[in-house]
C-alpha positions as CSV (number, residue, x, y, z in Angstrom):
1,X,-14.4,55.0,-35.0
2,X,-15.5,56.2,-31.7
3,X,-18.4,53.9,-29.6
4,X,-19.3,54.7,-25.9
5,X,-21.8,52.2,-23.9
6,X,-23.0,54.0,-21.0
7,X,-24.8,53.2,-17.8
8,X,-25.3,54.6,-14.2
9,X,-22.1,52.5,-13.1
10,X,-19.8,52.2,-16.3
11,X,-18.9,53.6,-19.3
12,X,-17.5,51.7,-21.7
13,X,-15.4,54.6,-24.3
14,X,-13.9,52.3,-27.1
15,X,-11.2,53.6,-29.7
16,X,-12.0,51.3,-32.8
17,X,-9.1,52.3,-34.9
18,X,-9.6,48.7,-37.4
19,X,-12.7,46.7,-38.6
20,X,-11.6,43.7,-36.6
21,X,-10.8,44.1,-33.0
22,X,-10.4,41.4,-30.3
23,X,-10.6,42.0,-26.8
24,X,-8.8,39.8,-25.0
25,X,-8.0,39.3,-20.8
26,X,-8.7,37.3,-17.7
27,X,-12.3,36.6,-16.4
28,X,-13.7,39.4,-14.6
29,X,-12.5,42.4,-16.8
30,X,-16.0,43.5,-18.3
31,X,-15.5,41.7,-21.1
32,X,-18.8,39.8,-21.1
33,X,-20.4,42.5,-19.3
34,X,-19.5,44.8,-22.6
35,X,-21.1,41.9,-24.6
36,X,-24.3,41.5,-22.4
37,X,-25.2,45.6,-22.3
38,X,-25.0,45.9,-26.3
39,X,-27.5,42.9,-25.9
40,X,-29.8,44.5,-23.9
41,X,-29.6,48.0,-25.4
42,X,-32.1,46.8,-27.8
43,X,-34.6,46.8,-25.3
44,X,-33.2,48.9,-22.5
45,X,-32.7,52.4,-24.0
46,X,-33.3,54.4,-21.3
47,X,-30.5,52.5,-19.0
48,X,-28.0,51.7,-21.4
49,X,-27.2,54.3,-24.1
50,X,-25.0,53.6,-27.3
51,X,-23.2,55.7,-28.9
52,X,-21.7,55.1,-32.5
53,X,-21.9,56.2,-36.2
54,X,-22.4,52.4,-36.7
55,X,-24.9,50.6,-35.9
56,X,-24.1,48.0,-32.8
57,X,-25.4,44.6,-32.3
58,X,-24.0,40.9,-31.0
59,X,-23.8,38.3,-33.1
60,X,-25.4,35.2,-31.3
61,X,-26.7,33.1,-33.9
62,X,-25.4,32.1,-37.6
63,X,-28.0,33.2,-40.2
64,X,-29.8,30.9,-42.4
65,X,-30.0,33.2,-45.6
66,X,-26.4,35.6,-45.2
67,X,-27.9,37.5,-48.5
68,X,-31.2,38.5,-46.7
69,X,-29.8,39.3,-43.4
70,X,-26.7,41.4,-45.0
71,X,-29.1,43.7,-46.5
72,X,-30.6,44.1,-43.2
73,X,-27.0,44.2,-41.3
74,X,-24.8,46.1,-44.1
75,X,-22.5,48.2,-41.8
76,X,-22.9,47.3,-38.6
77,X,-20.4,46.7,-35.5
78,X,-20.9,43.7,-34.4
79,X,-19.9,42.1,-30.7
80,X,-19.0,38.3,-30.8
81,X,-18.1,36.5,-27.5
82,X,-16.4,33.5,-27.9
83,X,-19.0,31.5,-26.4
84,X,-21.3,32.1,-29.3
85,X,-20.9,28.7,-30.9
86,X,-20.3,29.3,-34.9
87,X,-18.9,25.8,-35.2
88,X,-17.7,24.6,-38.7
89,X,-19.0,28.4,-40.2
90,X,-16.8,30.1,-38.1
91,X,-14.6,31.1,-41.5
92,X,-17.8,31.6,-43.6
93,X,-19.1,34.3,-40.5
94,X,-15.7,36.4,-40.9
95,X,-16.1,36.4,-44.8
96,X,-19.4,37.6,-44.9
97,X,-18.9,40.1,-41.7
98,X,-16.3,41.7,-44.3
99,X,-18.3,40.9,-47.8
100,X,-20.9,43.4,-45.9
101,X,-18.7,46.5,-44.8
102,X,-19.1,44.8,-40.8
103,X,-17.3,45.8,-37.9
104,X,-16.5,43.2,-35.4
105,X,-15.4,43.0,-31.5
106,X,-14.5,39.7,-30.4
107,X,-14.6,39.1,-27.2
108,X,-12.1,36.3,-25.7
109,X,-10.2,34.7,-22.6
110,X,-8.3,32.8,-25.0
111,X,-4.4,33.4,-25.8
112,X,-4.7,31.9,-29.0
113,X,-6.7,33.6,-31.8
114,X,-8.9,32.9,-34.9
115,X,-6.4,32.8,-37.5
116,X,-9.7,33.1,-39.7
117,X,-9.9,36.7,-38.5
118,X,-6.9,37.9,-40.1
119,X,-6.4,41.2,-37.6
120,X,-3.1,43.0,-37.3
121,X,-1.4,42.6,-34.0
122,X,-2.6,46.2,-33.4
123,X,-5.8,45.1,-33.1
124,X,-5.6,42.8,-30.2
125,X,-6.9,44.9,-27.5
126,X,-7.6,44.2,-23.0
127,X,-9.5,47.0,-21.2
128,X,-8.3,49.4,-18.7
129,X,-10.3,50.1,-16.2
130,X,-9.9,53.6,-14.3
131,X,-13.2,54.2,-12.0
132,X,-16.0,53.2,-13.9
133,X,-14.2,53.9,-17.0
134,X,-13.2,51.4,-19.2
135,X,-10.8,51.9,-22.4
136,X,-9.3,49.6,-24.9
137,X,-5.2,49.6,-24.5
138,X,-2.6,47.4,-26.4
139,X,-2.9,43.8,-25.3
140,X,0.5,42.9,-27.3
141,X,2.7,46.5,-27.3
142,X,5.3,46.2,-30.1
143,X,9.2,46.4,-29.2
144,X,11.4,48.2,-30.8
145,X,13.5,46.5,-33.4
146,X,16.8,46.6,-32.1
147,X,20.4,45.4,-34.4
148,X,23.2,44.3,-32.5
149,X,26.1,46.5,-32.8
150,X,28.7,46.0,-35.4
151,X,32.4,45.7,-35.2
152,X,34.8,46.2,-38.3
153,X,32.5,44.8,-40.1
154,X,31.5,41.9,-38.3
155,X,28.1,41.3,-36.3
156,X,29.2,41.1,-32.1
């Protein structure tokens, strides 16, 4: 699934190949910035255009009643940062993000991750800037499995 977030001075073109993808790097990559312009694209339209055939919203606050507020959210990409404070329903969020055909983005400096996400390593994503492009690339690239070479028989 394709989503762009565009502005004047950055465009943010985002390959989301799985529903869970974490975007992960040191401060001062955009990351928050990414979070903070799909916040204010509710209200800011004009300046900050999102594109998606989802649609995209943060999570910043733990719902009271998940039932009424899945109906309302059914399907939607969701950005998390990892200073939104979920506390002890950090598990219960994921479930339900999944239970209502949810996307998510979570956004962390952290090298350890949620185990509560359960995301392939493919999913664990930094951005690349080039100009004021930015693009998700492979925070973790996968080696090769290489086997030792063999010797009559008998491992080297």
């Amino acid at each position: 699934m394709q989503l762009q977030i565009r502005t004047s001075s950055v465009v943010y073109d985002l390959e989301l190949e799985r529903r869970v993808t974490i975007i992960r790097g040191l401060s001062g990559t955009g990351k928050t910035f990414l979070w903070d312009l799909v916040r204010r694209s509710v209200n800011y339209k004009r300046e900050i255009q999102v594109t998606c055939e989802r649609r995209v919203r943060v999570f910043d606050e733990v719902p009271a009643n998940w039932e009424a507020w899945g109906v309302n959210n059914a399907s939607t990409v969701f950005v998390i940062d990892e200073d939104t404070y979920l506390g002890k329903w950090e598990s219960e969020v994921y479930k339900h993000l999944r239970e209502y055909d949810c996307w998510l983005i979570y956004i962390t400096r952290k090298s350890e991750i949620s185990l509560e996400l359960e995301c392939a390593i493919s999913s664990v994503k930094c951005l690349h800037t080039s100009g004021k492009y930015k693009t998700l690339v492979d925070a973790m690239p996968l080696r090769g499995v290489t086997k030792r070479p063999e010797k009559s028989g008998e491992l080297l």
